[in-house]
Amino acid sequence: MGRQAKKDKKSKSSSVPKNDVAEQLHDIYGSFQKCLDLREKYMRVSCQRVGDNPSNNDDWIIYPPPPPPSWPPPENPGRVWDGPKSIGSDFIKEEVPIPGMWDYLFELDDTGVYQVYSSKEDMDAKRPIVNVPKPKEYFQDLDFVFSVISDGPIKSFAYRRLKYLENKWSMYTLLNEYQELADSKRVPHRDLYNVRKVDTHVHNSACMNQKHLLRYIKAKVKKTPEDVVLSRDGKDLTLEQVFQSLDLTAYDLNIDTLDMHAHKDTFHRFDKFNSKYNPVGESRLREIFLKTDNKIKGRYLAEITREVISDLEESKYQMAEYRLSIYGQSEDEWDKLADWVVENKIFSPNVRWLIQVPRLYSSYKAAGTMHNFEELVQNIFKPLFEVTRDPSKHPNLHIFLQRVVGFDSVDDESKAEQRIYKKYPFARNWDISMNPPYSYFLYYMFANIASLNNFRQKRKFSTFVLRPHCGEAGDTDHLISGFLTSFGISHGITLRKSPGMQYLYYLSQLGIAVSPLSNNALFLNFERNPFPNFFHRGLHVSLSTDDPLQFHVTKEPLIEEYSIAAQIWKLSNTDMCEIARNSVRHSGFESKIKKHWIGENWYLPGVPGNDMGKTNVPNVRMAFRYETLQEEIDMFKRRKKTRQQRQRQQRVATNASGEQTEQPK
Amino acid sequence: MGRQAKKDKKSKSSSVPKNDVAEQLHDIYGSFQKCLDLREKYMRVSCQRVGDNPSNNDDWIIYPPPPPPSWPPPENPGRVWDGPKSIGSDFIKEEVPIPGMWDYLFELDDTGVYQVYSSKEDMDAKRPIVNVPKPKEYFQDLDFVFSVISDGPIKSFAYRRLKYLENKWSMYTLLNEYQELADSKRVPHRDLYNVRKVDTHVHNSACMNQKHLLRYIKAKVKKTPEDVVLSRDGKDLTLEQVFQSLDLTAYDLNIDTLDMHAHKDTFHRFDKFNSKYNPVGESRLREIFLKTDNKIKGRYLAEITREVISDLEESKYQMAEYRLSIYGQSEDEWDKLADWVVENKIFSPNVRWLIQVPRLYSSYKAAGTMHNFEELVQNIFKPLFEVTRDPSKHPNLHIFLQRVVGFDSVDDESKAEQRIYKKYPFARNWDISMNPPYSYFLYYMFANIASLNNFRQKRKFSTFVLRPHCGEAGDTDHLISGFLTSFGISHGITLRKSPGMQYLYYLSQLGIAVSPLSNNALFLNFERNPFPNFFHRGLHVSLSTDDPLQFHVTKEPLIEEYSIAAQIWKLSNTDMCEIARNSVRHSGFESKIKKHWIGENWYLPGVPGNDMGKTNVPNVRMAFRYETLQEEIDMFKRRKKTRQQRQRQQRVATNASGEQTEQPK
C-alpha cells in the first residue's frame, strides 16, 4: 500500500491540492501498518515468535537442569543451591535421550533454500511443509519498506512521533522519579546487582578480558611448554617452540605486547580491529588459543571459556549468549564444533550459544575453495537438516543444538556494497568474485532457518531465531533486512539516521543489543551514541559487551558496560533494571528460566508481564511504556475508523441530498 | 613585582604608548616568577618539599616493612613474597621503638599558630625554630597572586600559552604515537595493569563499594544480631533492636534501600550528597557502620576497611591514601583515632593515611560547643605538638602518625563565602557565628603544620604535607590558597575558569588528584571535565575515586575510574601509565617505596627520573614533558637577559653618541 500510497500522492499532488490532512495521515498509517504486517508474516513463517519455539513450552526439559531457586528457602533443604559447581560436572552424556530418525525428506531447491517434505509424494509434488517466501518476494517486500521509510511525509511524521515519544519520556520521568525510587526501595532484596542481566551480544573468542587471556597464556607457557600445539610444514611444534620462534618468554609478555585492545587505533578501521584478534599480532597464537578447531581440538579455548563461565556462575546474576563461528567452508564444521562443546562439557545455566556466520563468500571464492554461493548455504545448513532428520547420526550435534538459540551474521558492515536492482540471482548462480550484499546474505540465512525451524518444530526440537549484526554501520537497507527477517539485532546504531526505520523498530519492539563501548572504539564516539535516545523513546534496547577482550578493562565487563552507560548518560537504577529486564526478554533462554528470572507472565506486555519482586522495575514504569506504545498502535486503528466514518458520513450526506435510503448502522 | 608592574603599566598607559612588547612581556614574566618564588617560600618554610621529609631518607625504617620485590627472583628464596598475609599480622606493637621526651617547648601565639622553641631562653626571647608567615603576610601574598592572575594581559598571555601547550601535545602525539607503542611493547612484563597506581584521594568511610557495604551489613545482622552497637537515652541497643526499630530485615535490604549512591539526585546538591553517607537515610546506621568512634569503637568500620585493604593487597598494584576525620571538637580525638588504627592493626604496604579536617567551625559555634576559632586550632594541633615533644605519652598516636602523610581540608566549597578585606582577625578573635572563608582555614592549617613539621624534622619524625580539597567548586581564591600553601590538591576542576592560575599550577607541577566520576555526580558533567585538557597541557594530574561507595559500580573502583576516563577521552595505554606514575609521585608513600615502584631517581625531572621498566612510560614521552616545561621556565630567564642586554646596549649607544667609555662584556 505504501507504494500505492506514493503513487496516489504523486498523482494527487499534480491534480488535487493536498489539503486533506486526514487522508494523508491515513496513507501514512496504512503504510506503517503494512510494514508491521510484513514483519509479522516473516516471523510467523519462520517460527521465530516466542510461542513457536518448543523450548519455550513448560514441559521442555532443560538438561543439565538449572540450579533450583534459592529463595524462599525450600522446605527440603537438600534442594538448596550450594554455590556454583565445577562447570559441566552435572552433565552426563549418556543421560541425554537421542531421538531416532524421522522419514521426512529434504532437498535444496533451485533458489538455494532447503525444502522439507513430510513424504515422498509431497516431495514429488513439491509440497514442502512450509512455503518460505521466495527471493523475489523478499526483495519486493524489502523495496516496499524502503519506499515507505524514504517517503518525505512519512519521514517527517516518524521524526515527529519520535520527538513526541522523547518528550513524553521527559515528562514522565520528571513526574515519577521519586515514585519509582520509593517503589524500588519497597522491593525486598532486589537491586541493580541482583536482577538478572544477559549479555546479549558477546563473541566467545573474545569473552575473556585481556588480562585474563594474558594470564592464561603465561601460565600455559610456564606450566605446559611441551604441549604439541601446532603443525607447520608437516612438523609438530610445542608451545615452547612456538614462543621461541616468536622470540618471547612468558615473563616478557604484557598487555602492550599482546596488543589486542581496540582503542585508539581502530576507529573506522574494522580491518585493523579484526587483526587485533591475533595475540602479539601472530595468527599462530590466535589459532592456538582462540580457535575451537586446531591441533589441540580447541582445548585451550575451552579451558579459558570454562574459567569465564565459572566467574559468571559465581556472579549468579550475569548470563551470556556467546557466539561461536560456523564458516561454511566444509560440512564437518558442525560436528567439530559440537564435539568441542560436548566433549569439553561446556554447559552452564548461565550460558547459551549463538552461531555466527561470517560473510566471507568472496574470500573463499578468491581462495578457490568455493564456486558459488550455494555451496556456502549447503555447508552451513545441510548438517542441520540431517541432524534434525536423524539425531542419532550426530548425537553431539543434537545435544549442542539444544543449547543453541539462534544465528548471527557477522562482518564489516561498512564495506561498500554493490546493489542488485532488477534481478535476484539464485544462490547457485551467484558465482562472481564479489560478495553478495547484506540483504542477500540475510535472505538465505532467513529462508533456510525458516524451513529448518518448521521441521524442528514438528519434531519438538528447539528452534532458532535470527539475530544478526545489523546497523553497526552501512546503509539503511541492512536495517530493513533485519526488520523483516530477524527476531532481534545487534548494534542498530544507524537507526539514528532513519526516523522511519527507527519508528518501525519501536512499534515492533524488535530487540536491539547495543554495545556502546564497542561502537566507541570502532564507529561512533560514546557521547554520540544513540542508546539513550533509543531507551528514552522506548525501543527495546539492552546493553551488551561485544568483545570484552578488545574493549573492556575491568574483571566484570558487563557491569563495566552498565556502569559507564549509567555514569555518562545518568541512568537511574530503575533505568538499569529495565535494561536488564529487556536483555532477558530479548535473550534466547528458555521461557521456563525467564519465568524464574523476571516473572511468571514475562511474555505479556505491560504491568501483567512484570514481576516487580524479580525485576525491580516499578509497575508505574511498565504501565507508562505499555500505554505509550499502545497509544501509537491505537492511533492507526482510530484513524482507520475515522476514515470509514467519514466515508459513511459522505455517503449519508450524498444520499441525504437525494433520498435517504440507508440508516447509518 | 606584579603589583608594581601593574602600577607601572597604569602610569605608562596614560603617558607613554604601550608599544614596547618586550617590556610588557618582561613584566608578565616577572609576575609569574614572583608567584612561583612565593610558593617556593611557603613550601620551604613548611618543610613540604620531598627532601625535607625524614621519611624520604634512605635510612628511614618502615614498620611493618613492605613485601620484598618479587622480581628478579631472589637468590635466597626465603625472601620471596608469598602473597598477601592477613592484614596487620606482621605488626607487633611492642617491636616499635617509642622515642622519649625532648625538652623543646611550644605555645600558641597571639595569631593562633603554635610556635616551637628549642629552649626556655628562646621562648622568652620569642625566637621560634621557624618563622612562619604571619596572617597579614599570607593575605598580602594571596592578594598579590590574585592581582597577577586577574590582570588582563597576563590572562591572555596564560591563555595563549595553555593553547600552545595543547597544540604542542597534539603535534607530539600525532608524531610519536607509534613510537610510544613500540617502546611500551619492548618493556617486558609491564603494562597498564601492573604499573603501580595510587588512589590519591579516597575517604575511608566510603572506600568500599555499595555492594560490599550492603553485603557486610547483611552478614552482621544475620550472624551477630546480639552485638550491642548503640546507646540511646541511656539504653543499650543491639544490632537486632536497631534493625527492628527501622522495620528492616537483612533480606529486605538492597542497594535501593541503602540509598547511598550519589548519581542523579545529587548534582549541585552537596548537602544531599553528604546525607547519602547515612545508610537507609539513618544516621544511626552511619554511626554504627561508618564511624571510628562509637559504641563498638569502630570495630565494624575496621573490619570493612580490612576487607577492602585485603582486596588492594591482592591486586598488588593498587594503593590508596585513605582520609580519616579529625573534627577538632575535642583534644582526645587523635588518641581515639590512633587507637582505632593501631588496636585494629590496620597496617598495610598498600595504604597510607591522610587526616581530613571538615570546615565545620560554624556548626560547633551554633551548637555552643566552641567559642572561637582558636579552640578548633587547639583541638586539632595541640595533641600533635605534644606527641612530637614526647611520643611516650601517646605511643599509639606516635605509631599512627608514622603512616599519616598529610592533611586534607574538606567541606562544600560551593557555599557562599563572605570575604575579608582590610583586616585579618586572629583565630581567637574569630568568634562570630559565620564560618571563616576557605583561605583563612587553609592559613591556619598551613601555619600550624609548618611549625609542627619543623619540630618533627628536627626529631627525625615523618613530616606532613597539606593536600586539601581545592577547586572542586567555589571561587578562584581557593586555588590561590592551595597554590601557596599546599603540596598538592584534590579536584582542581575550577582551574578551567582561570588561565593564569592554571598556568601557575602547570609551571609549579603541583599535583592534582582529579575525580571525574565524583564531579560527574556533583558538580560537572563528565564530558565537560577539564581532566583531558589538564593532562594534555602537562599539568601534574592523577585519577582518584573520592568515594567508591557513592560513585562506583564495579568491584574495582580505581580501575573503573581509569577505564571510563580511557574510554571517553580515548586515553592510550601510555597515557594511563603516565597518570599512574603521576599518582605515585603525587602520593605520600616513602621515597624508598617509590624507588621500588617507579625508579631509583623518581624525584628527578625528565628522562633521568624515569625507569621505563617500572613505569612503562616511554622515555620519549618523559623527554617531551620535560623539555616543554623547561622551555616555559627558560623563557622567563631568556627574556630577563634580553632586557639586561637591551639596557646595556642602550647605555653603550648613549655613550657612543658622547664618548665610548665602556666595552660591552
PDB file of C-alpha atoms in Angstrom, chain A residues 71 173 177-178 181 184-185 187-194 209-211 214 218 251-257 259 261 263-265 267 272 517 520-521 525-527 551-556 559-560 563-564 566-568 570-573 575-576 616, chain B residues 71 173 177-178 181 184-185 187-194 209-211 214 218 251-257 259 261 263-265 267 272 517 520-521 525-527 551-556 559-560 563-564 566-568 570-573 575-576 616:
ATOM      1  CA  TRP A  71      14.550 -18.142  47.761  1.00  0.00           C
ATOM      2  CA  THR A 173      10.431  10.903  34.369  1.00  0.00           C
ATOM      3  CA  GLU A 177      11.255   9.831  39.502  1.00  0.00           C
ATOM      4  CA  TYR A 178      10.579   9.890  43.232  1.00  0.00           C
ATOM      5  CA  LEU A 181      12.634   5.354  43.737  1.00  0.00           C
ATOM      6  CA  SER A 184      12.187   0.208  44.149  1.00  0.00           C
ATOM      7  CA  LYS A 185      13.042   0.642  47.785  1.00  0.00           C
ATOM      8  CA  VAL A 187      11.080  -4.412  46.810  1.00  0.00           C
ATOM      9  CA  PRO A 188      12.945  -6.605  49.269  1.00  0.00           C
ATOM     10  CA  HIS A 189      16.350  -7.949  48.361  1.00  0.00           C
ATOM     11  CA  ARG A 190      16.388  -6.855  44.704  1.00  0.00           C
ATOM     12  CA  ASP A 191      18.579  -4.149  43.311  1.00  0.00           C
ATOM     13  CA  LEU A 192      20.659  -3.352  40.290  1.00  0.00           C
ATOM     14  CA  TYR A 193      23.171  -6.045  41.243  1.00  0.00           C
ATOM     15  CA  ASN A 194      20.808  -8.925  41.718  1.00  0.00           C
ATOM     16  CA  ASN A 209      39.244  -9.705  29.260  1.00  0.00           C
ATOM     17  CA  GLN A 210      42.790  -9.010  28.042  1.00  0.00           C
ATOM     18  CA  LYS A 211      44.319  -9.513  31.467  1.00  0.00           C
ATOM     19  CA  LEU A 214      47.380 -12.819  29.150  1.00  0.00           C
ATOM     20  CA  LYS A 218      51.617 -17.022  30.598  1.00  0.00           C
ATOM     21  CA  TYR A 251      57.885 -13.010  31.601  1.00  0.00           C
ATOM     22  CA  ASP A 252      58.237 -10.645  28.631  1.00  0.00           C
ATOM     23  CA  LEU A 253      54.569 -10.845  27.728  1.00  0.00           C
ATOM     24  CA  ASN A 254      52.406  -7.929  28.702  1.00  0.00           C
ATOM     25  CA  ILE A 255      49.196  -6.279  27.610  1.00  0.00           C
ATOM     26  CA  ASP A 256      51.088  -3.973  25.257  1.00  0.00           C
ATOM     27  CA  THR A 257      52.833  -6.866  23.505  1.00  0.00           C
ATOM     28  CA  ASP A 259      48.150  -5.777  21.633  1.00  0.00           C
ATOM     29  CA  HIS A 261      42.828  -3.945  22.867  1.00  0.00           C
ATOM     30  CA  HIS A 263      41.049   1.534  21.499  1.00  0.00           C
ATOM     31  CA  LYS A 264      42.520   4.479  19.721  1.00  0.00           C
ATOM     32  CA  ASP A 265      43.834   2.899  16.561  1.00  0.00           C
ATOM     33  CA  PHE A 267      38.293   3.876  14.825  1.00  0.00           C
ATOM     34  CA  LYS A 272      42.536  -3.436  11.979  1.00  0.00           C
ATOM     35  CA  LEU A 517      31.909   0.712  24.189  1.00  0.00           C
ATOM     36  CA  ASN A 520      33.169   3.914  20.748  1.00  0.00           C
ATOM     37  CA  ALA A 521      36.260   2.054  19.612  1.00  0.00           C
ATOM     38  CA  ASN A 525      32.093   8.146  19.860  1.00  0.00           C
ATOM     39  CA  PHE A 526      30.422   7.318  23.129  1.00  0.00           C
ATOM     40  CA  GLU A 527      28.840  10.708  23.630  1.00  0.00           C
ATOM     41  CA  PHE A 551      37.011  -3.171  24.747  1.00  0.00           C
ATOM     42  CA  HIS A 552      36.872  -3.673  28.494  1.00  0.00           C
ATOM     43  CA  VAL A 553      39.321  -3.037  31.257  1.00  0.00           C
ATOM     44  CA  THR A 554      37.855  -4.462  34.478  1.00  0.00           C
ATOM     45  CA  LYS A 555      37.144  -8.047  35.507  1.00  0.00           C
ATOM     46  CA  GLU A 556      33.385  -7.544  35.119  1.00  0.00           C
ATOM     47  CA  ILE A 559      28.933  -4.398  34.799  1.00  0.00           C
ATOM     48  CA  GLU A 560      31.554  -2.076  33.334  1.00  0.00           C
ATOM     49  CA  SER A 563      28.439   1.422  34.790  1.00  0.00           C
ATOM     50  CA  ILE A 564      29.805   3.613  32.015  1.00  0.00           C
ATOM     51  CA  ALA A 566      24.891   4.888  33.768  1.00  0.00           C
ATOM     52  CA  GLN A 567      27.596   7.412  34.581  1.00  0.00           C
ATOM     53  CA  ILE A 568      27.731   9.169  31.252  1.00  0.00           C
ATOM     54  CA  LYS A 570      22.884   9.479  34.053  1.00  0.00           C
ATOM     55  CA  LEU A 571      20.735   6.376  34.004  1.00  0.00           C
ATOM     56  CA  SER A 572      18.820   5.743  37.198  1.00  0.00           C
ATOM     57  CA  ASN A 573      18.782   2.394  38.959  1.00  0.00           C
ATOM     58  CA  ASP A 575      16.598   2.500  34.069  1.00  0.00           C
ATOM     59  CA  MET A 576      19.311  -0.070  34.518  1.00  0.00           C
ATOM     60  CA  ASN A 616      12.881  -4.395  40.415  1.00  0.00           C
TER      61      ASN A 616
ATOM     62  CA  TRP B  71      61.417  -9.850  40.602  1.00  0.00           C
ATOM     63  CA  THR B 173      51.173  12.663  19.927  1.00  0.00           C
ATOM     64  CA  GLU B 177      52.077   7.520  18.891  1.00  0.00           C
ATOM     65  CA  TYR B 178      53.567   4.539  17.119  1.00  0.00           C
ATOM     66  CA  LEU B 181      53.518   1.884  21.345  1.00  0.00           C
ATOM     67  CA  SER B 184      55.895   0.045  25.539  1.00  0.00           C
ATOM     68  CA  LYS B 185      55.873  -3.309  23.847  1.00  0.00           C
ATOM     69  CA  VAL B 187      59.238  -3.354  28.176  1.00  0.00           C
ATOM     70  CA  PRO B 188      58.980  -6.905  29.482  1.00  0.00           C
ATOM     71  CA  HIS B 189      56.183  -7.777  31.881  1.00  0.00           C
ATOM     72  CA  ARG B 190      54.864  -4.237  32.488  1.00  0.00           C
ATOM     73  CA  ASP B 191      51.543  -2.976  31.257  1.00  0.00           C
ATOM     74  CA  LEU B 192      48.656  -0.851  32.338  1.00  0.00           C
ATOM     75  CA  TYR B 193      47.612  -3.464  34.911  1.00  0.00           C
ATOM     76  CA  ASN B 194      50.920  -3.929  36.630  1.00  0.00           C
ATOM     77  CA  ASN B 209      31.615  -0.050  47.071  1.00  0.00           C
ATOM     78  CA  GLN B 210      27.900  -0.065  47.838  1.00  0.00           C
ATOM     79  CA  LYS B 211      27.530  -3.799  47.199  1.00  0.00           C
ATOM     80  CA  LEU B 214      25.433  -3.972  51.793  1.00  0.00           C
ATOM     81  CA  LYS B 218      23.512  -8.131  55.889  1.00  0.00           C
ATOM     82  CA  TYR B 251      16.692  -9.992  53.449  1.00  0.00           C
ATOM     83  CA  ASP B 252      14.800  -6.791  52.719  1.00  0.00           C
ATOM     84  CA  LEU B 253      17.920  -4.716  52.417  1.00  0.00           C
ATOM     85  CA  ASN B 254      19.037  -3.824  48.922  1.00  0.00           C
ATOM     86  CA  ILE B 255      21.040  -1.164  47.166  1.00  0.00           C
ATOM     87  CA  ASP B 256      17.926   0.938  46.623  1.00  0.00           C
ATOM     88  CA  THR B 257      17.005   0.890  50.300  1.00  0.00           C
ATOM     89  CA  ASP B 259      20.349   4.583  49.013  1.00  0.00           C
ATOM     90  CA  HIS B 261      24.747   6.063  45.611  1.00  0.00           C
ATOM     91  CA  HIS B 263      24.017   9.666  40.993  1.00  0.00           C
ATOM     92  CA  LYS B 264      21.189  11.641  39.527  1.00  0.00           C
ATOM     93  CA  ASP B 265      19.842  13.409  42.564  1.00  0.00           C
ATOM     94  CA  PHE B 267      24.036  17.269  41.117  1.00  0.00           C
ATOM     95  CA  LYS B 272      22.217  15.837  49.721  1.00  0.00           C
ATOM     96  CA  LEU B 517      33.159  10.409  38.346  1.00  0.00           C
ATOM     97  CA  ASN B 520      30.024  13.978  37.313  1.00  0.00           C
ATOM     98  CA  ALA B 521      27.664  13.252  40.171  1.00  0.00           C
ATOM     99  CA  ASN B 525      29.232  16.522  33.748  1.00  0.00           C
ATOM    100  CA  PHE B 526      31.829  14.017  32.694  1.00  0.00           C
ATOM    101  CA  GLU B 527      32.137  15.238  29.140  1.00  0.00           C
ATOM    102  CA  PHE B 551      30.153   6.800  42.729  1.00  0.00           C
ATOM    103  CA  HIS B 552      31.367   3.419  41.550  1.00  0.00           C
ATOM    104  CA  VAL B 553      29.591   0.305  40.416  1.00  0.00           C
ATOM    105  CA  THR B 554      32.210  -2.424  39.925  1.00  0.00           C
ATOM    106  CA  LYS B 555      34.392  -4.211  42.452  1.00  0.00           C
ATOM    107  CA  GLU B 556      37.480  -2.346  41.269  1.00  0.00           C
ATOM    108  CA  ILE B 559      40.277   0.587  37.600  1.00  0.00           C
ATOM    109  CA  GLU B 560      36.711   1.648  36.812  1.00  0.00           C
ATOM    110  CA  SER B 563      38.571   2.646  32.394  1.00  0.00           C
ATOM    111  CA  ILE B 564      35.881   5.282  31.990  1.00  0.00           C
ATOM    112  CA  ALA B 566      40.249   5.952  28.948  1.00  0.00           C
ATOM    113  CA  GLN B 567      37.101   5.062  27.050  1.00  0.00           C
ATOM    114  CA  ILE B 568      35.533   8.502  26.963  1.00  0.00           C
ATOM    115  CA  LYS B 570      40.447   7.921  24.344  1.00  0.00           C
ATOM    116  CA  LEU B 571      43.499   7.753  26.547  1.00  0.00           C
ATOM    117  CA  SER B 572      46.230   5.463  25.280  1.00  0.00           C
ATOM    118  CA  ASN B 573      47.919   2.853  27.447  1.00  0.00           C
ATOM    119  CA  ASP B 575      48.646   7.968  28.887  1.00  0.00           C
ATOM    120  CA  MET B 576      47.266   5.746  31.602  1.00  0.00           C
ATOM    121  CA  ASN B 616      56.045   1.578  31.306  1.00  0.00           C
TER     122      ASN B 616
END
